[in-house]
XYZ file of N, CA and C in Angstrom:
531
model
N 0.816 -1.195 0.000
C 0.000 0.000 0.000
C 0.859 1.258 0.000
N 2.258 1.105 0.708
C 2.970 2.501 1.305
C 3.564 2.915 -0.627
N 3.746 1.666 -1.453
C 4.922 1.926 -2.648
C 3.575 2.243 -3.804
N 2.432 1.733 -3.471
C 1.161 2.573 -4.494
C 0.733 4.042 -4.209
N 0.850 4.488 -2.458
C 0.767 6.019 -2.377
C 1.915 6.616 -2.971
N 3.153 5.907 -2.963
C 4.234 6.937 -3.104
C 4.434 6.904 -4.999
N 4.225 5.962 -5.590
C 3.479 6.051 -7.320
C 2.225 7.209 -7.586
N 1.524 7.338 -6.950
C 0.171 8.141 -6.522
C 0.863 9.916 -6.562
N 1.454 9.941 -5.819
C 2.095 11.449 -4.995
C 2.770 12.439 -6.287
N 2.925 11.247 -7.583
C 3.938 12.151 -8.492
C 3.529 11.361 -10.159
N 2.738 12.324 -11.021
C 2.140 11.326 -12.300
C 3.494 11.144 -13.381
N 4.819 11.652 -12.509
C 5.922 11.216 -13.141
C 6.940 10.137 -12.477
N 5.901 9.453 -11.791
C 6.910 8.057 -11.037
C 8.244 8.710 -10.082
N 9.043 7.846 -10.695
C 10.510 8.379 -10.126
C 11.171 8.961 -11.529
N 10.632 9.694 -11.792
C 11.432 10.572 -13.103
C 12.139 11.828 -12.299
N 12.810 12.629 -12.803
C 13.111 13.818 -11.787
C 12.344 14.595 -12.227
N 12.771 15.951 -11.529
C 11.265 17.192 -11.902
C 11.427 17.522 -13.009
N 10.101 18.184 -13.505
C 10.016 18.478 -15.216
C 10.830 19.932 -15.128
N 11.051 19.981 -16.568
C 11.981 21.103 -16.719
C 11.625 22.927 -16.165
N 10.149 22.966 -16.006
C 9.645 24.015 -15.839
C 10.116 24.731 -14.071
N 10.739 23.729 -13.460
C 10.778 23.802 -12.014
C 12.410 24.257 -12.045
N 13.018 25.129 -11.419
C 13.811 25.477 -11.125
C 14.294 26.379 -9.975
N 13.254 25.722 -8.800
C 13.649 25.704 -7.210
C 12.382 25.083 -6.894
N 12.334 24.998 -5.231
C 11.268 23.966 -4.945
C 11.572 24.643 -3.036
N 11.083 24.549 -2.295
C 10.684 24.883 -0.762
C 10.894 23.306 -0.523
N 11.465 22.911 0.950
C 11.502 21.572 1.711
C 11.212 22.189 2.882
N 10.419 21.492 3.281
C 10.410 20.808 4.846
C 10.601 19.594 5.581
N 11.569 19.724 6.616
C 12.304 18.310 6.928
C 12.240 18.267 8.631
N 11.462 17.213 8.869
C 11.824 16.886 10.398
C 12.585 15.615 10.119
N 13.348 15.616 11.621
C 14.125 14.531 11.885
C 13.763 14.050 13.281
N 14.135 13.175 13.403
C 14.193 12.624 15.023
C 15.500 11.803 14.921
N 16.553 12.627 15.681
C 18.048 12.172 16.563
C 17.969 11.471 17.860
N 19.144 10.594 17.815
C 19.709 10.455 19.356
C 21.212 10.798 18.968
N 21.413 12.066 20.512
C 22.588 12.336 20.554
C 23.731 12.113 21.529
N 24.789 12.053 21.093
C 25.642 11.457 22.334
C 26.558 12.836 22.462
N 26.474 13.366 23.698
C 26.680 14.493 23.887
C 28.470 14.473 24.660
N 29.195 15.277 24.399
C 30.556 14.975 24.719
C 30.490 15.032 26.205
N 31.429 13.492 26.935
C 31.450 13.247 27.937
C 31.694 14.955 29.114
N 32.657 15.641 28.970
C 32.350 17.000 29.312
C 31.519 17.784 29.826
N 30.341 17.422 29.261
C 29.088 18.144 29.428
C 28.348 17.552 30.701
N 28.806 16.167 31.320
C 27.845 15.648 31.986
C 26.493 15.525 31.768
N 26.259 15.287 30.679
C 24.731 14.982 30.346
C 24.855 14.059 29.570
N 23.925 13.110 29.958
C 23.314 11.863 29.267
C 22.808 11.700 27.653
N 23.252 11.219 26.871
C 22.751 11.110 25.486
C 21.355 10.790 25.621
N 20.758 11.454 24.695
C 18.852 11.115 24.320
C 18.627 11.799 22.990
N 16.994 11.160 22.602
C 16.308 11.696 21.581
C 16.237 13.048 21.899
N 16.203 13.496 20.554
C 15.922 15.599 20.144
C 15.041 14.836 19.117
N 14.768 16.709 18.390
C 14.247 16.500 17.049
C 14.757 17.965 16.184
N 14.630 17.954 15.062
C 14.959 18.992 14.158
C 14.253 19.002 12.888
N 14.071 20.057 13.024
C 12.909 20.908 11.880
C 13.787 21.957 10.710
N 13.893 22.151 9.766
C 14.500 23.094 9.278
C 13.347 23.299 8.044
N 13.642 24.079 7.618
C 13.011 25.261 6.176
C 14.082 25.222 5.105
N 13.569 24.515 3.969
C 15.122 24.837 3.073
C 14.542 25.493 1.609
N 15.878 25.872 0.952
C 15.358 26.203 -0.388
C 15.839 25.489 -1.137
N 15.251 24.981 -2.408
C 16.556 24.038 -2.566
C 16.468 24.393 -4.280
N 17.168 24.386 -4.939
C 18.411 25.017 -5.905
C 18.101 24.020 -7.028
N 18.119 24.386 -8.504
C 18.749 23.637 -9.581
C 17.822 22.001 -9.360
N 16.572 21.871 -8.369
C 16.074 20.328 -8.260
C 16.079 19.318 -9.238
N 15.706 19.514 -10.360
C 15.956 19.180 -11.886
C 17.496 18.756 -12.429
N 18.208 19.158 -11.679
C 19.973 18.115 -11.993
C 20.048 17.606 -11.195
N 21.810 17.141 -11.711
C 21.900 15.760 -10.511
C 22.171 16.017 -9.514
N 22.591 17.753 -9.300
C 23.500 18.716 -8.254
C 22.676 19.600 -7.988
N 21.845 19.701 -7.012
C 21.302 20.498 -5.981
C 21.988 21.128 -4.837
N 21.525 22.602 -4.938
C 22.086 23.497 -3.561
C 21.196 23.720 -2.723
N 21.512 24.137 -1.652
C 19.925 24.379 -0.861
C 20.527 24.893 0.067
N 20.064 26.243 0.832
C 19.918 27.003 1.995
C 19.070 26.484 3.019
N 18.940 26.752 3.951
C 18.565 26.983 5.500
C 18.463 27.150 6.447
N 17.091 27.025 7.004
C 17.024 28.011 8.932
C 16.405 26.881 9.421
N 16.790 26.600 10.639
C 16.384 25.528 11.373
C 16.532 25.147 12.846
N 15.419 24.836 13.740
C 15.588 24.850 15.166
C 15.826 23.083 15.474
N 16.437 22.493 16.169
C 16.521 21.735 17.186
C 16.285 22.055 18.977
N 15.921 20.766 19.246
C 15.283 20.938 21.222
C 15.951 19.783 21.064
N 15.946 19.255 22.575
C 16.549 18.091 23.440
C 16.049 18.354 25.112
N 15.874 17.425 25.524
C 15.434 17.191 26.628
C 16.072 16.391 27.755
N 17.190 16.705 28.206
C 18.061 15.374 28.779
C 18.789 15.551 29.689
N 18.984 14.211 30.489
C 19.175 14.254 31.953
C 20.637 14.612 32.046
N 21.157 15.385 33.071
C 22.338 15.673 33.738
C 22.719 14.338 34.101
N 24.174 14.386 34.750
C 24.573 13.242 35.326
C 23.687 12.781 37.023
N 23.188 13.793 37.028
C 22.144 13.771 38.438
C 21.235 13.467 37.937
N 20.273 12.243 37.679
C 19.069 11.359 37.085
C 17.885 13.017 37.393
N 18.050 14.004 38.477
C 16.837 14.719 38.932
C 16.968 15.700 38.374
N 17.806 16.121 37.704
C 18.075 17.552 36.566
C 18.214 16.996 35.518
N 17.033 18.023 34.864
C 16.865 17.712 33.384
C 17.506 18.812 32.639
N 17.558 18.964 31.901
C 18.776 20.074 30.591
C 18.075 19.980 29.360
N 17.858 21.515 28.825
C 17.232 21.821 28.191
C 17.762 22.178 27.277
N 18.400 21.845 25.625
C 19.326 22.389 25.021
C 18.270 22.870 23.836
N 18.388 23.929 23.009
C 17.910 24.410 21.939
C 18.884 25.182 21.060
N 18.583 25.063 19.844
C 19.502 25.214 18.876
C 18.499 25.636 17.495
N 19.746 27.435 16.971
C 19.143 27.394 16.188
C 19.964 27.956 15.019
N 19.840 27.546 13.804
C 21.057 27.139 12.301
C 20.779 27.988 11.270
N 21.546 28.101 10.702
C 21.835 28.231 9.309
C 22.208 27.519 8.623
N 22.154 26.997 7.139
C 22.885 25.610 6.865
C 22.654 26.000 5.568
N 23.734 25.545 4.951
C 24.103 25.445 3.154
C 24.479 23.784 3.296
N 24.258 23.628 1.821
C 24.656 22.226 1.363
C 24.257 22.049 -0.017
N 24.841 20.683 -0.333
C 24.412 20.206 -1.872
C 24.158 18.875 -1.633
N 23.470 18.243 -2.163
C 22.899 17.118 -2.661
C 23.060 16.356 -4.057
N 23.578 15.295 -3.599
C 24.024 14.732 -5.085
C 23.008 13.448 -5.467
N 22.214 13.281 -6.957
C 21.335 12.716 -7.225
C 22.186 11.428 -7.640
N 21.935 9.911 -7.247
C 21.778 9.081 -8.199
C 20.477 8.380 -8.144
N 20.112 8.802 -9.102
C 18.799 8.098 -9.373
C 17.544 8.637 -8.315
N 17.227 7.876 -7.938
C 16.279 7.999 -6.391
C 17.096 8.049 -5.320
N 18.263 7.871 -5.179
C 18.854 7.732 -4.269
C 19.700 9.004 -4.291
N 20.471 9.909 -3.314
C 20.849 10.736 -3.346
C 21.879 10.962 -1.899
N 23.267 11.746 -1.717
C 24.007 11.698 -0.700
C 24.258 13.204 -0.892
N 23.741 13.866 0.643
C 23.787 15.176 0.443
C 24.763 15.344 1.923
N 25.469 16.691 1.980
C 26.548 17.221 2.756
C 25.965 19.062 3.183
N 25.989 18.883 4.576
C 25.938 20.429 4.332
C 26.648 20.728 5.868
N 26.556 22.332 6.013
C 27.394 22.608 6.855
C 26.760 23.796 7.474
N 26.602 23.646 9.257
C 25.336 24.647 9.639
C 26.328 25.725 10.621
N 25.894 27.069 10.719
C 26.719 27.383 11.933
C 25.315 27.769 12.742
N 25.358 28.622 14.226
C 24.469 28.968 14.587
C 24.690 28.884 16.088
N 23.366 29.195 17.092
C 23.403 29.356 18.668
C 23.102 27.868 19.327
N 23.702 27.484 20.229
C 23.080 26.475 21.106
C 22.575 27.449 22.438
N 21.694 27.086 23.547
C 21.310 27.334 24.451
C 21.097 26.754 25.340
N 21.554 26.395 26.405
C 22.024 25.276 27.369
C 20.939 26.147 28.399
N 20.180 25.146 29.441
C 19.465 25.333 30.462
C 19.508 24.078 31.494
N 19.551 24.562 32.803
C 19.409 23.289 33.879
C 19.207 24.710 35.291
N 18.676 23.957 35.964
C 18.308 24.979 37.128
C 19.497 25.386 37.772
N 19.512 26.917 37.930
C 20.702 27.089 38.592
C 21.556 28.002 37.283
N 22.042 26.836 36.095
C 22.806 27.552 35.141
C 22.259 27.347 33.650
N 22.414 28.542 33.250
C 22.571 28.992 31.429
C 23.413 29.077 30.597
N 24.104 28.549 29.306
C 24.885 29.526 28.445
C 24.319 29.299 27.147
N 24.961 30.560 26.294
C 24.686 30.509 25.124
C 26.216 29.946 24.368
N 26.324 29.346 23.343
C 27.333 28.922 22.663
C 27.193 28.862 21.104
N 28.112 29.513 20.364
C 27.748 29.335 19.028
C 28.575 28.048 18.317
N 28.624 27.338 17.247
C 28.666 26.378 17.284
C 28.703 26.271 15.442
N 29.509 25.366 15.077
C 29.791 24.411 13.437
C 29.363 23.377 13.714
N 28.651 23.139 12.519
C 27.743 21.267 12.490
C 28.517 21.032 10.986
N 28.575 19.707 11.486
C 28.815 18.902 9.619
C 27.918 18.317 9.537
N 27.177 17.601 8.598
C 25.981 16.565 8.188
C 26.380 16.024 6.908
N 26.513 14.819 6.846
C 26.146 13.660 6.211
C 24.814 13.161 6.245
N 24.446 12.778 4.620
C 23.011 12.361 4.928
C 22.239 11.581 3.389
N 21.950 10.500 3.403
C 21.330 9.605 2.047
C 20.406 9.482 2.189
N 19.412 9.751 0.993
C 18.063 9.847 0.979
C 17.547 8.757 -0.010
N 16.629 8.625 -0.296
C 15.319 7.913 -0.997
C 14.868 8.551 -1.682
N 14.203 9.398 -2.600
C 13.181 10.444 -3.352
C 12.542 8.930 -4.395
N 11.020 8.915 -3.828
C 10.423 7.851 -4.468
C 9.835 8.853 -5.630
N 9.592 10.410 -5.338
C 9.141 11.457 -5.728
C 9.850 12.631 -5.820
N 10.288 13.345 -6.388
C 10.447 15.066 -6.281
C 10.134 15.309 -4.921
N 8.945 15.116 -4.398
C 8.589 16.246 -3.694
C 8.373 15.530 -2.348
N 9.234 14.304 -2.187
C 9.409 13.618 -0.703
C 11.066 13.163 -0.824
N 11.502 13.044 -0.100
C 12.777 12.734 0.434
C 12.600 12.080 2.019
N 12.695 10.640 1.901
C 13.358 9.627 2.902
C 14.593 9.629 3.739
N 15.137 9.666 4.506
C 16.616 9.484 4.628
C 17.438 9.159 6.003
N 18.601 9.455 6.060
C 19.089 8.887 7.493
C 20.165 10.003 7.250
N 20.541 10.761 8.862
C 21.670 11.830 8.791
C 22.318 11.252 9.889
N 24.160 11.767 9.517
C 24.861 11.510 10.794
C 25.027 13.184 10.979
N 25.451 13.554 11.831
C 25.802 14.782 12.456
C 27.050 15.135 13.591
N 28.035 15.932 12.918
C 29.105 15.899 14.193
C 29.122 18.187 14.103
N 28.798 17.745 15.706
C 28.538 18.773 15.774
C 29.734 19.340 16.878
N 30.464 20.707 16.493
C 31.530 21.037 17.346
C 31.151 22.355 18.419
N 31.220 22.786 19.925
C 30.870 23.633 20.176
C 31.930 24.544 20.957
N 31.599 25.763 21.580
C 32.690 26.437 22.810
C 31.722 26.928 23.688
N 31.991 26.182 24.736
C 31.112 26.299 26.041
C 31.463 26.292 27.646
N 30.706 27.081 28.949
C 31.418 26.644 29.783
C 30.244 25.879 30.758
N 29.323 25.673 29.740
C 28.085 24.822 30.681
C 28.545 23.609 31.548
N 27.992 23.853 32.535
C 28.646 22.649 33.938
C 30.094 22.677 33.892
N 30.503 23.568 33.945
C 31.689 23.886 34.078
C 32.092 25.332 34.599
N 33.273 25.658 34.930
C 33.817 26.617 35.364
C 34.448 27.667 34.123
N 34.937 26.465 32.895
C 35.562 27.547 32.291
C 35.051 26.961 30.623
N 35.524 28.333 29.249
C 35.070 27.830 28.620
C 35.374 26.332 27.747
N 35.166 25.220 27.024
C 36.154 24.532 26.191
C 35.606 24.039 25.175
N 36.133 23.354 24.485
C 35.232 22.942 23.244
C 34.746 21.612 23.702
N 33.618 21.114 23.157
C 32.993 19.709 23.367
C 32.917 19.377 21.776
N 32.396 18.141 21.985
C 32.155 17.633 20.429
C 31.012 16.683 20.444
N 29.945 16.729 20.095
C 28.554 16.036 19.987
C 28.274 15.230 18.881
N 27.918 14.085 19.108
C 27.292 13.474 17.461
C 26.280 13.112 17.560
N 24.934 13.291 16.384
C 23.452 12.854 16.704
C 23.452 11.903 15.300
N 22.656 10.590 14.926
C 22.017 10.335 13.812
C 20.540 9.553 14.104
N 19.822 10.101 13.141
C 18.619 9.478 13.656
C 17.687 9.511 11.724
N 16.789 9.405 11.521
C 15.745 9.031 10.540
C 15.159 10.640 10.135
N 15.201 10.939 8.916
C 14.810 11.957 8.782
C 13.261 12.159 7.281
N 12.482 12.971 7.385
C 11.757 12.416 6.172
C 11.121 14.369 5.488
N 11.388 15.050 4.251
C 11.080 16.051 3.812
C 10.284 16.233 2.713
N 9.387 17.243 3.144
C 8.561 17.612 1.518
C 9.093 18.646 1.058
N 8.862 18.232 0.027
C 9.304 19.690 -1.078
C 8.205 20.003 -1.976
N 7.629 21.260 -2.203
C 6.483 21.830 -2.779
C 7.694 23.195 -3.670
């Protein structure tokens, strides 16, 4: 039933987009688990991430695409009774490379993290890399799986500032109109 809706969604199968299209809007949630650098004293868990993209040239095999995009997380300190509140929010360029339906896209985000736990706050700005292979049964859906290594400078639960290093991958799925 799931491979007759996704035939259904596009009266050009898995063809790429017709020539008349030369950009397209995405929307992409994900759901991560992240393993947060030992440093931080906080426990790895599920987030999620939402971004807005534009995406470039859809019709070749080489797509560019811009974006703005928030991530949350919800996760325990090394004290099981404090929870930590991280939010994050991006900018991100990248390209996407088509084979076929299948596609391996790279992009690179900078932007704010925002650290919360009772007691203490910081803000930290922060470089992400992403790796990420998709599915497009359609133009205007994209399937996929992202890894993410994300680098920061922070002095959350800590005294002073230093860099940490975070990695999330989790299932990601986008429309494009």
């Amino acid at each position: 039933h799931f491979i007759a809706l996704l035939a259904m969604l596009s009266s050009e199968g898995l063809a790429p987009c017709s020539e008349d299209i030369d950009r397209l809007i995405g929307i992409r949630a994900t759901v991560v688990y992240t393993s947060w650098d030992s440093d931080l004293d906080i426990g790895g868990g599920p987030g999620y991430e939402v971004d807005f993209r534009g995406i470039f040239n859809p019709r070749d095999t080489t797509r560019y695409f811009a974006g703005l995009g928030f991530a949350g997380w919800n996760v325990e300190n090394d004290d099981p009774s404090v929870t930590v509140d991280i939010w994050m929010y991006r900018l991100t360029g990248g390209v996407e490379i088509d084979f076929r339906t299948l596609d391996v896209g790279f992009a690179v985000s900078t932007g704010t993290l925002y650290w919360h736990r009772t007691g203490e706050s910081d803000d930290s700005i922060f470089i992400e890399f992403e790796l990420s292979l998709g599915y497009k049964p359609t133009p205007y859906l994209r399937i996929g799986l992202v890894a993410i290594a994300n680098h920061t400078y922070t002095s959350f639960n800590h005294k002073n500032n230093h860099v940490v290093h975070n990695y999330s991958a989790g299932p990601g799925v986008e429309f494009r109109f």
